[in-house]
Short mmCIF file of C-alpha atoms in Angstrom, two decimals:
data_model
loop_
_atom_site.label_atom_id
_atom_site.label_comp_id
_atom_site.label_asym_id
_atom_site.label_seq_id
_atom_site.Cartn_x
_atom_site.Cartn_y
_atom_site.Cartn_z
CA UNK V 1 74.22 -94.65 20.95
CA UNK V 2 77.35 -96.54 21.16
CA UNK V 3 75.40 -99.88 21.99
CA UNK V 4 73.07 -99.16 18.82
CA UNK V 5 76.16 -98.43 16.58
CA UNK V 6 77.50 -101.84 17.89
CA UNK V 7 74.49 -103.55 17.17
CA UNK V 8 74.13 -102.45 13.99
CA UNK V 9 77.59 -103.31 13.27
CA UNK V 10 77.03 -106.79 14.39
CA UNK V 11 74.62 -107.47 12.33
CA UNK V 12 74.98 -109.76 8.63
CA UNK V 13 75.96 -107.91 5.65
CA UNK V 14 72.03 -108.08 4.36
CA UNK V 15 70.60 -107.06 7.06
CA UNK V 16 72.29 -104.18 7.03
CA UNK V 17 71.65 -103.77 3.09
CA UNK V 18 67.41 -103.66 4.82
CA UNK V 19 68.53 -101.41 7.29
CA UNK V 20 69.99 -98.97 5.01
CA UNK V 21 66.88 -99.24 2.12
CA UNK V 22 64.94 -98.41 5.12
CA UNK V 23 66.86 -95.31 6.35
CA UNK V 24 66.89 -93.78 2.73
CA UNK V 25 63.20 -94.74 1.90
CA UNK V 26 62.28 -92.96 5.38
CA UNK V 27 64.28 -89.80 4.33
CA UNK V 28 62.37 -89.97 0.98
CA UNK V 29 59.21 -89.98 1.91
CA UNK V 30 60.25 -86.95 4.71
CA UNK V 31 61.22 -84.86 1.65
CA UNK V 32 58.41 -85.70 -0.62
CA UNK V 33 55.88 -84.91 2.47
CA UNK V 34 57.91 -81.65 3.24
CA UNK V 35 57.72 -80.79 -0.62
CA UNK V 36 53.90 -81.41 -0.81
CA UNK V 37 53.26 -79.65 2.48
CA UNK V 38 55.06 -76.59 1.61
CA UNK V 39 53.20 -73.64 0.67
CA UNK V 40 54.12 -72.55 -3.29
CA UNK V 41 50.97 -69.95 -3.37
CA UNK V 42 52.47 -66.03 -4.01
CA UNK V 43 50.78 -62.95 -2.37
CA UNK V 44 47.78 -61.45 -5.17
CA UNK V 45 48.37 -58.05 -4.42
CA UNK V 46 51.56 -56.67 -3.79
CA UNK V 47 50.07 -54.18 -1.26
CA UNK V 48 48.45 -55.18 2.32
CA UNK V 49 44.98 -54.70 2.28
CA UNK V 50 42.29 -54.41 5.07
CA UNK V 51 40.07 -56.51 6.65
CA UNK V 52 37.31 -55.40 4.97
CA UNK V 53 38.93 -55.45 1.39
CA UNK V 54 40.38 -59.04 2.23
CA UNK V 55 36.60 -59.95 2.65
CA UNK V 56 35.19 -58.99 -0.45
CA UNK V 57 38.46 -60.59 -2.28
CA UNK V 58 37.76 -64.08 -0.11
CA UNK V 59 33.56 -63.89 -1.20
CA UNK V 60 34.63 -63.16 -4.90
CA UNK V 61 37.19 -66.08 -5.04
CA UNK V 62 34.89 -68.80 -2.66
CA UNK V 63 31.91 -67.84 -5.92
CA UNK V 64 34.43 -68.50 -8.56
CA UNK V 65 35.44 -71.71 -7.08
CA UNK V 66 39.09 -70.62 -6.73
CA UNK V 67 41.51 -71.97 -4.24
CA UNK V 68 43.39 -69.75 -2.04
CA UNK V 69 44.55 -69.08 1.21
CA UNK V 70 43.40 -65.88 3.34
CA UNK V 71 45.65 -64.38 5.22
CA UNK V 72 45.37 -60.68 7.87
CA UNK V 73 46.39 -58.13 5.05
CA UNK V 74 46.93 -60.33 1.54
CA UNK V 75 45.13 -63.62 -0.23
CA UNK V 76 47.72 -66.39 -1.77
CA UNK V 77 46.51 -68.13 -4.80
CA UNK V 78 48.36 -70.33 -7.32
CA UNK V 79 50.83 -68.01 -9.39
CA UNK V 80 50.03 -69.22 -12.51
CA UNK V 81 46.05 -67.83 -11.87
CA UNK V 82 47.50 -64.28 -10.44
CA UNK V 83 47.50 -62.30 -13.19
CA UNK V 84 44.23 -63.50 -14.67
CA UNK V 85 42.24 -63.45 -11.22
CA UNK V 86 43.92 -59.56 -10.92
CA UNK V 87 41.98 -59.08 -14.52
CA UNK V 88 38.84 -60.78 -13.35
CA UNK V 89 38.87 -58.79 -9.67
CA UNK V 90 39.57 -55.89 -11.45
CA UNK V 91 36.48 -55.94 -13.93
CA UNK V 92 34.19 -56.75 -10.61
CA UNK V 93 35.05 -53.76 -8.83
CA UNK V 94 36.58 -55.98 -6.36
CA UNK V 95 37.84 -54.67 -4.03
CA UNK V 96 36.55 -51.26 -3.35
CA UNK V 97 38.60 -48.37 -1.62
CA UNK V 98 39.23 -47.89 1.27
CA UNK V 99 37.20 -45.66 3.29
CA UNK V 100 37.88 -43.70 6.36
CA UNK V 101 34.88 -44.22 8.73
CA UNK V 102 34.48 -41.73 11.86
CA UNK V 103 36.09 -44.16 14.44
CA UNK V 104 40.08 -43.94 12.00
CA UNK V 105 39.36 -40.19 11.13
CA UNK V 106 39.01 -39.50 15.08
CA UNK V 107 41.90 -41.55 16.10
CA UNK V 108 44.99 -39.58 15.77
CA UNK V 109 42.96 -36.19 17.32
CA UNK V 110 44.92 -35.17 20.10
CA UNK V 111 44.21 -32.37 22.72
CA UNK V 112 45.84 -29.84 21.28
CA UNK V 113 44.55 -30.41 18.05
CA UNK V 114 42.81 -27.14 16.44
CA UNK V 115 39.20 -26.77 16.28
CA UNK V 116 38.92 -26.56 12.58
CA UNK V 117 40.76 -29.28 11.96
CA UNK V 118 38.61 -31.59 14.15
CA UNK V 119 35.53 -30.34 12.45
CA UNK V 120 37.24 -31.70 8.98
CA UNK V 121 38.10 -34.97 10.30
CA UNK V 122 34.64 -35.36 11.63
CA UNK V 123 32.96 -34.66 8.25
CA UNK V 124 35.36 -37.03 6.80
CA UNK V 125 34.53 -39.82 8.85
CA UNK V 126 30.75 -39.36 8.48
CA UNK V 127 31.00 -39.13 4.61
CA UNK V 128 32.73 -42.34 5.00
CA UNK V 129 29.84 -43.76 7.08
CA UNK V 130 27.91 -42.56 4.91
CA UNK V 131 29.48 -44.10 1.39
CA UNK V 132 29.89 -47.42 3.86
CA UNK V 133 26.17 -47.93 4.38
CA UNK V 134 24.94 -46.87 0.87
CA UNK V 135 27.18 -49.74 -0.30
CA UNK V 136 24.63 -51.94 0.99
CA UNK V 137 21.33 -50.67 -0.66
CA UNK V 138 20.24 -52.72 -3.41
CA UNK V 139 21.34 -51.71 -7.11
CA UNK V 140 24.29 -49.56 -5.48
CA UNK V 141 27.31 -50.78 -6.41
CA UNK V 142 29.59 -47.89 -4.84
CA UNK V 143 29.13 -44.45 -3.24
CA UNK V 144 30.80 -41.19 -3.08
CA UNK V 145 29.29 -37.85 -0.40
CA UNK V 146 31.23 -35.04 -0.41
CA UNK V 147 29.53 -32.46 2.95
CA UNK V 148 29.61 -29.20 2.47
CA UNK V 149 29.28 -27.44 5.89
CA UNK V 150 26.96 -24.30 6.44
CA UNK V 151 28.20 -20.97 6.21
CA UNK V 152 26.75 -17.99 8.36
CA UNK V 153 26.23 -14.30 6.67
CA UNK V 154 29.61 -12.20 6.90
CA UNK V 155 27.62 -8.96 6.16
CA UNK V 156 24.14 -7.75 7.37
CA UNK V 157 22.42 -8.00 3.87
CA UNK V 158 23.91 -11.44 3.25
CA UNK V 159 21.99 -14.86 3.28
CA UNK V 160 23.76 -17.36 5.16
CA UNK V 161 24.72 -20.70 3.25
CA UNK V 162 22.56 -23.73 4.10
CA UNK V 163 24.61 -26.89 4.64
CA UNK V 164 24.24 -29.71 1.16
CA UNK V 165 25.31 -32.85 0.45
CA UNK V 166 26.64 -34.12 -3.27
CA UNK V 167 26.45 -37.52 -3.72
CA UNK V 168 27.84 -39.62 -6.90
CA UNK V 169 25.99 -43.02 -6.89
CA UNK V 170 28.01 -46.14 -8.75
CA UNK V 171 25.01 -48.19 -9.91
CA UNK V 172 25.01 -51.69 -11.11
CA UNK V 173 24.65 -52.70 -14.96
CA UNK V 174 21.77 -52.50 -15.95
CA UNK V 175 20.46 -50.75 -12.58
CA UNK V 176 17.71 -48.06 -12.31
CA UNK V 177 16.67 -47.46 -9.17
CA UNK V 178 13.40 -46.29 -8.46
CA UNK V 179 11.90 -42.89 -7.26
CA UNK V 180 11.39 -43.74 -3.62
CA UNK V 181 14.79 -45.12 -3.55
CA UNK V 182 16.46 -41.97 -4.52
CA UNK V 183 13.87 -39.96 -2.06
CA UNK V 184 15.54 -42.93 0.82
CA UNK V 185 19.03 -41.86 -0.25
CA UNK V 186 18.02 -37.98 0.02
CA UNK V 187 16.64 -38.63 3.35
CA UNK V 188 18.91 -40.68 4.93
CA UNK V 189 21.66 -38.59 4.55
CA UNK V 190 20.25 -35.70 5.25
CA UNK V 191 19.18 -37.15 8.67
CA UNK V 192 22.96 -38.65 9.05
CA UNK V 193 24.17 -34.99 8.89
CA UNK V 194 23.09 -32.26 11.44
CA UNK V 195 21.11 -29.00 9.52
CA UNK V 196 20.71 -30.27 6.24
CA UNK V 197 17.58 -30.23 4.32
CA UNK V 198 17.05 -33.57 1.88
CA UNK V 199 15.95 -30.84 -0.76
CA UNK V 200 19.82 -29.68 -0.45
CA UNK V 201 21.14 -33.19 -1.42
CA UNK V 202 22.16 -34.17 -4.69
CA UNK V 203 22.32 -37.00 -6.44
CA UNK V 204 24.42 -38.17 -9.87
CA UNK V 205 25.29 -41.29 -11.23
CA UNK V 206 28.90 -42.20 -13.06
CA UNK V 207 27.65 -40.70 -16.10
CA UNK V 208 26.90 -37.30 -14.92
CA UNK V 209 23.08 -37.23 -14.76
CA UNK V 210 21.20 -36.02 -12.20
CA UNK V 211 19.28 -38.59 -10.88
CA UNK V 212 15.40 -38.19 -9.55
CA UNK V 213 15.87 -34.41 -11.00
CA UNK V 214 12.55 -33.63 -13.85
CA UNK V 215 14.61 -31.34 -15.34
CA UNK V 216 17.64 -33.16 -16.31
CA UNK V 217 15.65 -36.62 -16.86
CA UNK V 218 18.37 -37.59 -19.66
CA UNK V 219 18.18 -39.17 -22.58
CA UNK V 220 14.76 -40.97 -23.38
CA UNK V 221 16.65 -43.78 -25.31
CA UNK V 222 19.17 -44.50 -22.01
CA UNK V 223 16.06 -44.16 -19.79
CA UNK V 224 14.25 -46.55 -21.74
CA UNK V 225 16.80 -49.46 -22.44
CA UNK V 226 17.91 -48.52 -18.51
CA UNK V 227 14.39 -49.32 -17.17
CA UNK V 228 13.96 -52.54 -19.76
CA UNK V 229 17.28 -53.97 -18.90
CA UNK V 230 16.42 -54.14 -14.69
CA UNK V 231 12.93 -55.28 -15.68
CA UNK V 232 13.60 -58.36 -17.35
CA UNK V 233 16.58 -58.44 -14.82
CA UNK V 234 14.62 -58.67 -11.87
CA UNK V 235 12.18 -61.25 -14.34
CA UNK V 236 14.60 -63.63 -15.84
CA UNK V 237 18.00 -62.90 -13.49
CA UNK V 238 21.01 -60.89 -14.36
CA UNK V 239 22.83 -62.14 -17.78
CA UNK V 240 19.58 -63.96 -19.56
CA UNK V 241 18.69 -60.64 -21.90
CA UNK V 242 20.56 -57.46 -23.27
CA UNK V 243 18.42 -54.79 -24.24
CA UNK V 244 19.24 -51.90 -26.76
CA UNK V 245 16.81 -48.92 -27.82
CA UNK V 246 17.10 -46.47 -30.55
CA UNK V 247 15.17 -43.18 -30.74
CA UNK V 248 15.15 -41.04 -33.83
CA UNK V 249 14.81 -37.74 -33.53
CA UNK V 250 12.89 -35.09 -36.31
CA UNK V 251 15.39 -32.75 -36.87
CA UNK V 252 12.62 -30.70 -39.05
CA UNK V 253 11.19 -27.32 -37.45
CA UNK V 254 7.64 -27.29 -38.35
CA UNK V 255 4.91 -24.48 -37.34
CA UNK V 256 1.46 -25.95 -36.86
CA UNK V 257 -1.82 -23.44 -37.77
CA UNK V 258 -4.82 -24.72 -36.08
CA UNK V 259 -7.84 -22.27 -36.68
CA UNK V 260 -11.25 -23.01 -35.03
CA UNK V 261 -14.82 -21.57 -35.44
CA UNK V 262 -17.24 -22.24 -32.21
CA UNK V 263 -21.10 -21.11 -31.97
CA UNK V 264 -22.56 -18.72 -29.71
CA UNK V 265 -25.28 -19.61 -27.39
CA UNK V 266 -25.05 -23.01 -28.02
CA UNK V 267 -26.76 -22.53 -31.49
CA UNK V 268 -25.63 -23.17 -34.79
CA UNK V 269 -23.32 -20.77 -36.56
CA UNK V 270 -25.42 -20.72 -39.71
CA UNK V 271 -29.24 -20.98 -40.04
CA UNK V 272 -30.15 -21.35 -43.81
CA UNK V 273 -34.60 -21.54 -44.66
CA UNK V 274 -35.62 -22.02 -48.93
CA UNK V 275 -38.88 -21.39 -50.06
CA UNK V 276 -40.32 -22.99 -53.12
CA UNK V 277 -43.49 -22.33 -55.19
CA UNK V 278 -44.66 -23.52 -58.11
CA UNK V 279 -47.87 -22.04 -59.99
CA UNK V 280 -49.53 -24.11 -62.48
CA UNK V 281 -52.25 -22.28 -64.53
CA UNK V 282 -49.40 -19.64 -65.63
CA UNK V 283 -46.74 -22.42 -65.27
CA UNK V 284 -44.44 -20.03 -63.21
CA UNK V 285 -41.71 -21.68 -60.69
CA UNK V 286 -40.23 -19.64 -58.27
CA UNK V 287 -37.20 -20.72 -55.34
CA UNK V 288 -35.88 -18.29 -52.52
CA UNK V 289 -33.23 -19.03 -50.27
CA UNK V 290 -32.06 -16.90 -47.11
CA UNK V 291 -28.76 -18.28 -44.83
CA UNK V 292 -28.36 -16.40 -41.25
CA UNK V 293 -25.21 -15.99 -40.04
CA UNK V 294 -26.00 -16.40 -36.46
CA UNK V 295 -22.28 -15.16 -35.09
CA UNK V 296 -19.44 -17.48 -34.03
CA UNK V 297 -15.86 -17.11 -31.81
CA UNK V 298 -13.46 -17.90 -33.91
CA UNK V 299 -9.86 -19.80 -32.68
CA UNK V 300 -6.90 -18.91 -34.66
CA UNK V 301 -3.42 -21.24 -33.27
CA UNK V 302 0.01 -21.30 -34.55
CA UNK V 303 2.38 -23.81 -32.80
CA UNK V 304 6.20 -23.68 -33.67
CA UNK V 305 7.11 -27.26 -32.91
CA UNK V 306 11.19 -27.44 -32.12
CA UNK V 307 13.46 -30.07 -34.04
CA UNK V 308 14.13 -32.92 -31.64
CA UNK V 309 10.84 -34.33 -31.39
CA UNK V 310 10.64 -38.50 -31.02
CA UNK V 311 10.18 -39.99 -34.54
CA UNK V 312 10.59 -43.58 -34.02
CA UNK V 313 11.16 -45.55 -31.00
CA UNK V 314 13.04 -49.00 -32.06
CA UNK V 315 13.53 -51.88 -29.32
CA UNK V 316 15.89 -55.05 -29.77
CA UNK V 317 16.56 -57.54 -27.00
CA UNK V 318 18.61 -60.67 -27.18
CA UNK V 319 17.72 -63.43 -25.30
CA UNK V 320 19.99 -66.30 -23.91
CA UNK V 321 18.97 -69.41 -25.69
CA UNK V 322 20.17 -71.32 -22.93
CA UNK V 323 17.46 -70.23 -20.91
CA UNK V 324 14.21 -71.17 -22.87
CA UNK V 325 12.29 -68.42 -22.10
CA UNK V 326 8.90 -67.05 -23.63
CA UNK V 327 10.17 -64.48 -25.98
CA UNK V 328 6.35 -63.85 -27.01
CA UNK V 329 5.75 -62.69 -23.95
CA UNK V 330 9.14 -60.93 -23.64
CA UNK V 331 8.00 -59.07 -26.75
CA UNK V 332 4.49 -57.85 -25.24
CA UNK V 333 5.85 -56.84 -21.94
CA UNK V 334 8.79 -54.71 -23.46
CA UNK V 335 6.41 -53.36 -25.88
CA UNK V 336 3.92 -51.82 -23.33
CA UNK V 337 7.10 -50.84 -20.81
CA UNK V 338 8.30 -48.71 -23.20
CA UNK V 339 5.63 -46.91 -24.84
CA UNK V 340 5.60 -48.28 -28.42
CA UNK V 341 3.62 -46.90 -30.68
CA UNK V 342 2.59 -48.53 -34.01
CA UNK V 343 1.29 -46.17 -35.83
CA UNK V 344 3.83 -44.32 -35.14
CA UNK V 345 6.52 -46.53 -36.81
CA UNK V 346 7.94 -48.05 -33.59
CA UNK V 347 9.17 -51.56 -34.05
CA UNK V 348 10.71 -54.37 -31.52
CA UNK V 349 12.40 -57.47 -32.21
CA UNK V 350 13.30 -60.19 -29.89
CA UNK V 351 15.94 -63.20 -30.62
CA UNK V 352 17.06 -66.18 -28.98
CA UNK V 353 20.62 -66.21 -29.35
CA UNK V 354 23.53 -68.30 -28.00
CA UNK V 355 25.49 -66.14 -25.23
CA UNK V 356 29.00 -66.24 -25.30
CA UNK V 357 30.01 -67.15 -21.99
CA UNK V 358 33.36 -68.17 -20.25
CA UNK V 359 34.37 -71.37 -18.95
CA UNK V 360 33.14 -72.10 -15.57
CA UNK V 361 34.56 -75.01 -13.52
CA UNK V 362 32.70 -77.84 -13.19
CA UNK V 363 31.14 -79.08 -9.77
CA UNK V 364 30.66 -82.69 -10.60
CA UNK V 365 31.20 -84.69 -7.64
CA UNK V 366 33.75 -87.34 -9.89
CA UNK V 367 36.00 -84.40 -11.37
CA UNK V 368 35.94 -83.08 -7.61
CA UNK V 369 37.17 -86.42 -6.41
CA UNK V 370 39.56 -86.77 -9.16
CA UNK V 371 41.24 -83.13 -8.25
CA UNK V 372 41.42 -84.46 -4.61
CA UNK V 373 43.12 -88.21 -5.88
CA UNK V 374 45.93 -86.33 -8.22
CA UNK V 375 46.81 -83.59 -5.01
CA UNK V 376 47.17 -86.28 -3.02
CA UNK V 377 48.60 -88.83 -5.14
CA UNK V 378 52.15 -88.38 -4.31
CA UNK V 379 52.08 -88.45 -0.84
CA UNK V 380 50.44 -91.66 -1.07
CA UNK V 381 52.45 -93.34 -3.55
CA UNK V 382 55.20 -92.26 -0.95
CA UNK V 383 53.89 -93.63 1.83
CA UNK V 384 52.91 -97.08 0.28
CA UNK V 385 56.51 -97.60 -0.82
CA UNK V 386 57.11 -96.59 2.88
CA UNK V 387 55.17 -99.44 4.13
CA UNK V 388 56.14 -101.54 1.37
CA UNK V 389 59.77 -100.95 2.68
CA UNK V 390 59.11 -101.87 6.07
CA UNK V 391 57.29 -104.84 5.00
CA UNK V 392 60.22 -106.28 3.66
CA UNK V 393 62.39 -105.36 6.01
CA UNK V 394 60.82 -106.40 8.91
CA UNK V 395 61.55 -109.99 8.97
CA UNK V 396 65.08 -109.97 8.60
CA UNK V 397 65.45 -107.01 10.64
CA UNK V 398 63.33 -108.72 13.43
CA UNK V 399 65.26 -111.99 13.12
CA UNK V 400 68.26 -110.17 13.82
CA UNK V 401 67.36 -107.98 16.56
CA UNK V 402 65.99 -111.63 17.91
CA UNK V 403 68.99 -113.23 17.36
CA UNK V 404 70.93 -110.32 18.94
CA UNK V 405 68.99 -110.11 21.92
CA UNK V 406 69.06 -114.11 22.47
CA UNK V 407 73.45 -114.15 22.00
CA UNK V 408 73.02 -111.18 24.60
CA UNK V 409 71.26 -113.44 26.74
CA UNK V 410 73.34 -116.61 26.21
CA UNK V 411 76.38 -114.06 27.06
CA UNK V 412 75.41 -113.29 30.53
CA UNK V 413 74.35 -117.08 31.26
CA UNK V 414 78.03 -118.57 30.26
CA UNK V 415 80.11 -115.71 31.47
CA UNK V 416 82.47 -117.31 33.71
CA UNK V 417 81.97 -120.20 32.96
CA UNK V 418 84.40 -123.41 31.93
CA UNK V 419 85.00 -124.09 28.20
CA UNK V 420 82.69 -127.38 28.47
CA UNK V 421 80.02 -126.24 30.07
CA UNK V 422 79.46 -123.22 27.81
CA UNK V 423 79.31 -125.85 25.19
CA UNK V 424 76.99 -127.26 26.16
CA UNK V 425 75.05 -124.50 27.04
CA UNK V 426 74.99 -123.34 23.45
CA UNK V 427 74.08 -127.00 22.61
CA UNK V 428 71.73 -126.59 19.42
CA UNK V 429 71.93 -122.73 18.74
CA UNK V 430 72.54 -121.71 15.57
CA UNK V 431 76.09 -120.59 14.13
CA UNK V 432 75.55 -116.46 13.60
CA UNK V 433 73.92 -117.37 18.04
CA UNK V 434 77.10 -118.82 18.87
CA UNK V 435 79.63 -116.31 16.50
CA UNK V 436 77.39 -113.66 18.37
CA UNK V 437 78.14 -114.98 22.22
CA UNK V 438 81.89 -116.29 21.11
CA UNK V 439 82.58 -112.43 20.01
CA UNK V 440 81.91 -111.04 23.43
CA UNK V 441 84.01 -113.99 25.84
CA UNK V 442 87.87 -113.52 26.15
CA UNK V 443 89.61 -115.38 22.90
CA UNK V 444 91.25 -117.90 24.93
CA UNK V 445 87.56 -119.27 26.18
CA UNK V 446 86.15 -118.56 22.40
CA UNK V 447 89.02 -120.69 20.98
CA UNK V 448 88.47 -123.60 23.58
CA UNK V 449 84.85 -123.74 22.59
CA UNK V 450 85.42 -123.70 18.57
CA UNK V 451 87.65 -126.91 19.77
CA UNK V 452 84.52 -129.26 20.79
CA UNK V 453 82.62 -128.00 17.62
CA UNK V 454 83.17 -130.32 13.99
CA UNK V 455 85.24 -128.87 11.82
CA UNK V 456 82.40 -127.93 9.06
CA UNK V 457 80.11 -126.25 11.99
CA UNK V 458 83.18 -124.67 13.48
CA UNK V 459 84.23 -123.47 9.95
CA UNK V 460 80.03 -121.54 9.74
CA UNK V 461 81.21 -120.35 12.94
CA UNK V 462 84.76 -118.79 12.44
CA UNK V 463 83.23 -117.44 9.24
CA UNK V 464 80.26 -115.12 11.10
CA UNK V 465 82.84 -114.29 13.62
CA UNK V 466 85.68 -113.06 11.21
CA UNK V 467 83.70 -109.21 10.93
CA UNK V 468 83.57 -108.68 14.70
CA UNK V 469 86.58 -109.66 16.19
CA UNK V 470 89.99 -108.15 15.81
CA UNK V 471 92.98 -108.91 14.07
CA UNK V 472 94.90 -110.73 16.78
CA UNK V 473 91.71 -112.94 17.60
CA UNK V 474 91.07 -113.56 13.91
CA UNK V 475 94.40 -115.33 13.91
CA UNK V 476 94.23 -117.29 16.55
CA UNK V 477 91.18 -118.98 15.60
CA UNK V 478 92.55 -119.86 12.31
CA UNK V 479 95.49 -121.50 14.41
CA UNK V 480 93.22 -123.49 16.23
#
């Protein structure tokens, strides 16, 4: 180090100007890379999550096109886009709650751990399993089971209670799944969980109807825009039509009287015969007429029809205009879906309408480039003015290491020798070559040698040598 802090000493006043340009360049482009490198994305929830809730945060954000970074238990995204991807997660469900499968429920059981309380955790962790695998079945956004275990009879004349299931289903917009998918559901669980009967399992949806259940079948205007909307979903894909139906109701009572005569015997009721004659001599006209009432059962009906009976069934769906699609047929197939009735007074209307929709990034492969170019952009700028730097430096720096290394060289071949013959050794060197190998021989030697030089080339000479030697030396080449 002390041989490098001598050479650089050594060296001319702008060479050491390069040297120092180069130092401070070097240490700029260290901090800008260390600036650019370093991480400035903050946590996007503020509590750890789990691996499986990490997942469905890392799918969400890779569809959006959002840059992050995943870690074990959190996801780091650009704080300036927290707060509006918290909204956006938030509105997608994403992600769902935790659930305690069999496996974490089981975990902390110990040996002395009482009976009861293992039989809790147990149907804990297989409603868990349970809400975990229904998560997958299409339409089913989210599940919830709640077990109830079997009871026997306390008393003789008691019935013992039958193990059931409750199940809430979370279904997607727009979602109505089908009858053998509910019967699935029923089934499935009821095979998951030891005694139970699918008749004792049942299943609701977020807005408290029983679903597959005749007797609680709903509203008829939810079912219908329900079964429309994941029609033309499953048609035209999700977002391309929003359905809405409208049924009046005839809040009237009315009684209906419905009476009905029918013949016996297959005969008719009535038999009617005439008889005309007409005498001409006396001019006398006579006319008889006889109607048999052959006998008939007679059907006498009064109906008392209850207010709430469907008046008018009206259908309107809006159809994204970006998509071009047929809304005749639209029309015809929503029309016989649902039932309509003309005569009746049902009505459906269909329009093509621009969607309001929110900006989506765009995947163009110039705008992708250009993202890349301004990221980077810094870093290179730095490192061309890095190269730049050493470009310029480089020559003079080189000549001067050059130059060092060839006085070192010249030093070793004219140590000890006479005055005259280390001038003419360094016959034809230049003056900073022979300041260099003067500054490292004993001053009396150095001062002999300036002697055989002119005075103009011995002037170059002193001049070089007047920032490396001391004091005492200094003088006594100006003497000489």
């Amino acid at each position: 180090m002390g041989r490098l802090l001598a050479s650089v000493a050594g060296l001319p006043a702008r060479s050491k100007a390069l040297a120092a340009g180069l130092l401070v360049a070097a240490i700029a482009a260290a901090g800008i890379a260390y600036a650019l490198g370093r991480d400035a994305r903050v946590p996007l929830f503020v509590e750890p999550l789990r691996a499986e809730q990490v997942s469905e945060v890392v799918e969400r954000l890779a569809a959006w096109n959002v840059p992050f970074v995943a870690l074990a238990d959190n996801v780091r995204v650009d704080a300036s886009r927290r707060n509006d991807l918290l909204l956006r997660l938030s509105l997608a469900g994403v992600p769902h709650a935790h659930v305690v499968s069999s496996a974490e429920a089981l975990e902390k059981a110990g040996p002395l751990t009482p009976q009861a309380v293992l039989d809790a955790e147990q149907r804990a962790g297989l409603a868990g399993d349970l809400e975990l695998a229904l998560r997958g079945v299409a339409g089913i956004e989210d599940a919830r089971v709640i077990l109830a275990p079997g009871r026997p009879a306390t008393f003789a004349d008691e019935p013992p209670t039958p193990t059931s299931a409750s199940v809430r289903l979370t279904l997607r917009s727009g979602a109505a799944p089908p009858r053998d998918l509910l019967a699935g559901v029923r089934t499935f669980v009821a095979s998951a969980v030891p005694g139970l009967d699918p008749k004792r399992v049942v299943l609701l949806d977020d807005r408290g109807i029983s679903l597959g259940d005749e007797s609680a079948s709903g509203d008829l205007g939810t079912q219908l825009e329900t079964s429309l909307q994941s029609a033309l979903d499953l048609a035209f894909g999700a977002d391309a039509t929003i359905v809405r139906v409208r049924v009046a109701r005839d809040a009237r009572t009315r009684e209906v009287h419905d009476v009905r005569r029918e013949p016996l015997g297959g005969r008719a009721i009535v038999a009617a015969t005439s008889d005309e004659r007409y005498a001409n001599e006396k001019k006398h006209f006579t006319r008889t007429r006889a109607d048999e009432e052959r006998g008939s059962a007679v059907h006498d009906e009064r109906v008392a029809v209850a207010p709430g009976a469907t008046e008018r069934i009206s259908v309107a769906i809006l159809v994204d205009a970006a998509r071009a699609l047929d809304l005749v047929k639209i029309r015809e197939l929503a029309s016989a879906a649902a039932g309509l009735e003309p005569q009746r007074g049902d009505a459906i209307s269909v329009q093509a309408v621009a969607f309001r929709r929110p900006s989506r990034p765009v995947h163009a492969l110039a705008y992708t480039a250009l993202g890349y170019a301004a990221t980077f952009a810094p870093a290179g700028f730095a490192i061309v003015g890095v190269l730049l730097a050493v470009r310029w430096c480089a020559r003079p720096l080189g000549t001067a290491l050059a130059a060092r290394a060839t006085a070192h060289r010249a030093t070793a071949t004219v140590a000890g020798l006479a005055p005259a013959d280390v001038r003419l050794r360094l016959r034809g060197e230049p003056p900073y070559v022979v300041a260099a190998v003067l500054s490292e021989l004993p001053t009396p030697v150095a001062a002999a040698v300036l002697e055989a030089y002119p005075a103009a080339e011995r002037g170059e000479i002193v001049r070089r040598m007047a920032t490396t030697l001391p004091p005492a030396a200094r003088s006594l080449l100006r003497e000489s």
